[in-house]
Amino acid sequence: MGIIAKQSFWGTVVTYLGTFVGFLTTFFVLTRFLTAEEIGLARVLIDTSVLFIGLAQLGTSSSLIRFYPYFKDKEEKDHGFFFWMLAVPFAGFILFAIIYCALHVPISHLFEEKSQLFVDYYYFVLPLAFFLLYQTVVETGCNVLMRIVFPKAVRELITRLLMLTVYLLYAFRVLSMDGFVIALCAVYGIAALLNIVYIFAVGKISIRPDLRYLDKSLVKQYLWYTFFLIFSAITTVLAPSLSSFFITAQLGLNYTGIFAIATYMAVMVSIPTRSLSAIAQPQLASAIKEKNTKESNHLQQQVGNNLLLVGLLILAAIWINIDLIFEILPNGETYASAKQSVLILGCSQLIVSTCTIATSALSYSPYYYLSLVFSAILTVVSIWLNNLLIPLYGMEGAAAANLAAYGIYYALLVSVLKACTKTSPISRNWLKSLALGVWLFGGNSLLLRFVPIGNIWGSSIVRSVVLLGIGCLIAYYWNISPDLNQAVRQTAERILKRKR
């Protein structure tokens, strides 16, 4: 994939380094030194901030990717395009900050019975959201410049190292609860500042708007596109956070913390998406701008196929070792109640990571306005299912609501994308990946039942080696991912040359 492969490779390396730090933080610091309620507070503050910035961006992240090719000329000048990157989100932040402050009383009434701690720190969402907003927007600016590694390192590695420091300071009572929340905000402030310094240091960008370059047609397209994205964001950004909010309001922050640990495990499935999609999206936007349907379809299938295969292997690895994970987890008996939620959420993340490139393709196409319809469906179904299933099944109900909502959303979206643009992320190799998934999960169940090993460490190691080892061989010989096969062959050739 050329630059896509190179940037996504290093981006993925950085992401997994950050994941390792996050793993240590989550499983050996948070669960040992913080209560589930305190973990839940941190989670719901971040989720609320993410919802806030999804609205306050006013569609900036998607607009950056879609319209940058229209501003960039042959001399690599952007005609002040990045001025709008900074100005539009600031206006959005002011607008939604006013709305957020006005909603303090009704939101407090909703959460005060089960989650008073969140009500106490309600206004800390504002600085946290402001820093997250500019970290996210500037990171997208780096993406269109094909510079994803450093901002990825900031988000996945540096931020987590800083958060680990904050958690340890709080654990050993260097920080009070107030100090902990303030430090949480400061971490994202540092992350935003690092991204801003980086993009100005390495990018050929200008924040002096060239108003002469703005023709009426382009401005009209931008405003119309942004108008739809604002309403789409209300639903799209709300859906992923709904389970957290429903659990916080109906069950309490204690359950929010447990659910957050389950969510963290499941999110590992979609980690490769962050790098591959980030670098592929600008390429996809350019292909759609040039009306290159063949290239657009190829990119979608290439990304979707790779992410499905890798995601399945990661999900299988988690599920094979799930009992061992809770065994070594400090206070693991508290969090083991979320075992089934991990699997359900993992399946949901697999759907999201595999099909998210289709969401981008629809957003960059002339049919972008349809994304509003699908986003509305996602939100309505999510609200209905969370409200229906959480009282009946608790955390498992929240996880099931998440899975069902995303399943319906992407099934409709991919179908309409195919009908309108003649492109789709689905390829024949998906059937091979799904067959491999049946082998991995079915084989795990059979080994547990017919080849029992009393020692939990021995059982996990044997099943991991046998199932994942054979699974990787099957994936290679079935040629499920030509890209990964080529990478394996190139690595093997390099090793053999060195030995000679």
mmCIF file of N, CA, C and O in Angstrom, residues 50-60 62 96 225-241 371-373 375-376 378-379:
data_model
loop_
_atom_site.group_PDB
_atom_site.id
_atom_site.type_symbol
_atom_site.label_atom_id
_atom_site.label_comp_id
_atom_site.label_asym_id
_atom_site.label_seq_id
_atom_site.Cartn_x
_atom_site.Cartn_y
_atom_site.Cartn_z
ATOM 1 N N VAL A 50 -16.052 13.497 25.196
ATOM 2 C CA VAL A 50 -16.030 13.016 23.817
ATOM 3 C C VAL A 50 -17.343 13.363 23.108
ATOM 4 O O VAL A 50 -17.351 13.781 21.945
ATOM 5 N N LEU A 51 -18.457 13.207 23.825
ATOM 6 C CA LEU A 51 -19.744 13.603 23.268
ATOM 7 C C LEU A 51 -19.764 15.102 22.984
ATOM 8 O O LEU A 51 -20.210 15.544 21.922
ATOM 9 N N PHE A 52 -19.257 15.877 23.914
ATOM 10 C CA PHE A 52 -19.213 17.333 23.781
ATOM 11 C C PHE A 52 -18.426 17.735 22.536
ATOM 12 O O PHE A 52 -18.890 18.550 21.732
ATOM 13 N N ILE A 53 -17.225 17.187 22.369
ATOM 14 C CA ILE A 53 -16.386 17.613 21.240
ATOM 15 C C ILE A 53 -16.940 17.120 19.909
ATOM 16 O O ILE A 53 -16.723 17.748 18.869
ATOM 17 N N GLY A 54 -17.665 15.992 19.946
ATOM 18 C CA GLY A 54 -18.289 15.526 18.711
ATOM 19 C C GLY A 54 -19.270 16.547 18.168
ATOM 20 O O GLY A 54 -19.427 16.703 16.949
ATOM 21 N N LEU A 55 -19.919 17.269 19.075
ATOM 22 C CA LEU A 55 -20.840 18.324 18.669
ATOM 23 C C LEU A 55 -20.100 19.618 18.370
ATOM 24 O O LEU A 55 -20.365 20.290 17.377
ATOM 25 N N ALA A 56 -19.157 19.977 19.243
ATOM 26 C CA ALA A 56 -18.472 21.265 19.126
ATOM 27 C C ALA A 56 -17.573 21.358 17.897
ATOM 28 O O ALA A 56 -17.278 22.463 17.429
ATOM 29 N N GLN A 57 -17.132 20.237 17.361
ATOM 30 C CA GLN A 57 -16.289 20.279 16.158
ATOM 31 C C GLN A 57 -17.004 20.897 14.976
ATOM 32 O O GLN A 57 -16.373 21.407 14.056
ATOM 33 N N LEU A 58 -18.350 20.832 14.990
ATOM 34 C CA LEU A 58 -19.148 21.308 13.855
ATOM 35 C C LEU A 58 -18.704 20.638 12.558
ATOM 36 O O LEU A 58 -18.644 21.262 11.497
ATOM 37 N N GLY A 59 -18.369 19.362 12.669
ATOM 38 C CA GLY A 59 -17.992 18.593 11.486
ATOM 39 C C GLY A 59 -16.596 18.831 10.980
ATOM 40 O O GLY A 59 -16.246 18.398 9.875
ATOM 41 N N THR A 60 -15.745 19.513 11.769
ATOM 42 C CA THR A 60 -14.426 19.926 11.279
ATOM 43 C C THR A 60 -13.556 18.751 10.860
ATOM 44 O O THR A 60 -12.885 18.813 9.826
ATOM 45 N N SER A 62 -14.222 15.719 9.696
ATOM 46 C CA SER A 62 -14.601 15.172 8.388
ATOM 47 C C SER A 62 -14.410 16.205 7.286
ATOM 48 O O SER A 62 -13.993 15.867 6.169
ATOM 49 N N PHE A 96 -21.689 25.214 22.417
ATOM 50 C CA PHE A 96 -22.138 24.067 23.195
ATOM 51 C C PHE A 96 -21.761 24.165 24.669
ATOM 52 O O PHE A 96 -22.368 23.501 25.512
ATOM 53 N N TYR A 225 -22.385 20.684 3.687
ATOM 54 C CA TYR A 225 -21.780 19.465 4.231
ATOM 55 C C TYR A 225 -21.680 19.562 5.756
ATOM 56 O O TYR A 225 -22.017 18.626 6.490
ATOM 57 N N THR A 226 -21.219 20.709 6.241
ATOM 58 C CA THR A 226 -21.063 20.900 7.682
ATOM 59 C C THR A 226 -22.410 20.887 8.390
ATOM 60 O O THR A 226 -22.533 20.356 9.498
ATOM 61 N N PHE A 227 -23.426 21.464 7.758
ATOM 62 C CA PHE A 227 -24.774 21.477 8.338
ATOM 63 C C PHE A 227 -25.246 20.062 8.631
ATOM 64 O O PHE A 227 -25.748 19.764 9.721
ATOM 65 N N PHE A 228 -25.058 19.166 7.661
ATOM 66 C CA PHE A 228 -25.469 17.786 7.868
ATOM 67 C C PHE A 228 -24.606 17.087 8.901
ATOM 68 O O PHE A 228 -25.088 16.275 9.698
ATOM 69 N N LEU A 229 -23.312 17.398 8.902
ATOM 70 C CA LEU A 229 -22.418 16.749 9.853
ATOM 71 C C LEU A 229 -22.735 17.141 11.291
ATOM 72 O O LEU A 229 -22.581 16.328 12.207
ATOM 73 N N ILE A 230 -23.170 18.374 11.503
ATOM 74 C CA ILE A 230 -23.517 18.800 12.858
ATOM 75 C C ILE A 230 -24.645 17.947 13.403
ATOM 76 O O ILE A 230 -24.581 17.429 14.529
ATOM 77 N N PHE A 231 -25.693 17.766 12.606
ATOM 78 C CA PHE A 231 -26.821 16.962 13.065
ATOM 79 C C PHE A 231 -26.460 15.474 13.112
ATOM 80 O O PHE A 231 -26.940 14.732 13.971
ATOM 81 N N SER A 232 -25.608 15.072 12.199
ATOM 82 C CA SER A 232 -25.167 13.678 12.210
ATOM 83 C C SER A 232 -24.351 13.396 13.465
ATOM 84 O O SER A 232 -24.464 12.328 14.072
ATOM 85 N N ALA A 233 -23.519 14.357 13.879
ATOM 86 C CA ALA A 233 -22.677 14.175 15.062
ATOM 87 C C ALA A 233 -23.505 14.019 16.320
ATOM 88 O O ALA A 233 -23.134 13.295 17.251
ATOM 89 N N ILE A 234 -24.652 14.712 16.380
ATOM 90 C CA ILE A 234 -25.514 14.609 17.550
ATOM 91 C C ILE A 234 -25.879 13.159 17.809
ATOM 92 O O ILE A 234 -25.958 12.704 18.951
ATOM 93 N N THR A 235 -26.089 12.419 16.717
ATOM 94 C CA THR A 235 -26.478 11.016 16.856
ATOM 95 C C THR A 235 -25.272 10.084 16.857
ATOM 96 O O THR A 235 -25.177 9.181 17.678
ATOM 97 N N THR A 236 -24.318 10.312 15.951
ATOM 98 C CA THR A 236 -23.179 9.405 15.831
ATOM 99 C C THR A 236 -22.323 9.384 17.080
ATOM 100 O O THR A 236 -21.889 8.328 17.542
ATOM 101 N N VAL A 237 -22.055 10.554 17.654
ATOM 102 C CA VAL A 237 -21.199 10.635 18.827
ATOM 103 C C VAL A 237 -21.944 10.188 20.076
ATOM 104 O O VAL A 237 -21.356 9.666 21.020
ATOM 105 N N LEU A 238 -23.255 10.384 20.077
ATOM 106 C CA LEU A 238 -24.041 10.001 21.246
ATOM 107 C C LEU A 238 -24.108 8.494 21.418
ATOM 108 O O LEU A 238 -24.016 7.978 22.529
ATOM 109 N N ALA A 239 -24.252 7.765 20.311
ATOM 110 C CA ALA A 239 -24.476 6.316 20.371
ATOM 111 C C ALA A 239 -23.404 5.547 21.139
ATOM 112 O O ALA A 239 -23.733 4.715 21.994
ATOM 113 N N PRO A 240 -22.092 5.768 20.871
ATOM 114 C CA PRO A 240 -21.085 4.981 21.587
ATOM 115 C C PRO A 240 -21.060 5.232 23.090
ATOM 116 O O PRO A 240 -20.587 4.380 23.856
ATOM 117 N N SER A 241 -21.532 6.402 23.532
ATOM 118 C CA SER A 241 -21.481 6.747 24.951
ATOM 119 C C SER A 241 -22.768 6.417 25.692
ATOM 120 O O SER A 241 -22.819 6.531 26.919
ATOM 121 N N SER A 371 -25.914 9.946 5.670
ATOM 122 C CA SER A 371 -25.314 9.556 6.943
ATOM 123 C C SER A 371 -26.147 10.056 8.115
ATOM 124 O O SER A 371 -26.147 9.454 9.196
ATOM 125 N N LEU A 372 -26.857 11.167 7.909
ATOM 126 C CA LEU A 372 -27.719 11.691 8.964
ATOM 127 C C LEU A 372 -28.850 10.718 9.279
ATOM 128 O O LEU A 372 -29.183 10.490 10.444
ATOM 129 N N VAL A 373 -29.414 10.131 8.236
ATOM 130 C CA VAL A 373 -30.499 9.166 8.429
ATOM 131 C C VAL A 373 -30.000 7.950 9.206
ATOM 132 O O VAL A 373 -30.631 7.508 10.178
ATOM 133 N N SER A 375 -27.356 7.712 11.108
ATOM 134 C CA SER A 375 -26.962 8.096 12.464
ATOM 135 C C SER A 375 -28.177 8.207 13.370
ATOM 136 O O SER A 375 -28.131 7.815 14.544
ATOM 137 N N ALA A 376 -29.263 8.750 12.829
ATOM 138 C CA ALA A 376 -30.496 8.844 13.609
ATOM 139 C C ALA A 376 -31.014 7.462 13.966
ATOM 140 O O ALA A 376 -31.458 7.213 15.101
ATOM 141 N N LEU A 378 -29.200 4.747 14.278
ATOM 142 C CA LEU A 378 -28.282 4.190 15.275
ATOM 143 C C LEU A 378 -28.618 4.698 16.672
ATOM 144 O O LEU A 378 -28.681 3.922 17.637
ATOM 145 N N THR A 379 -28.862 5.986 16.789
ATOM 146 C CA THR A 379 -29.134 6.573 18.098
ATOM 147 C C THR A 379 -30.472 6.122 18.657
ATOM 148 O O THR A 379 -30.578 5.756 19.836
#
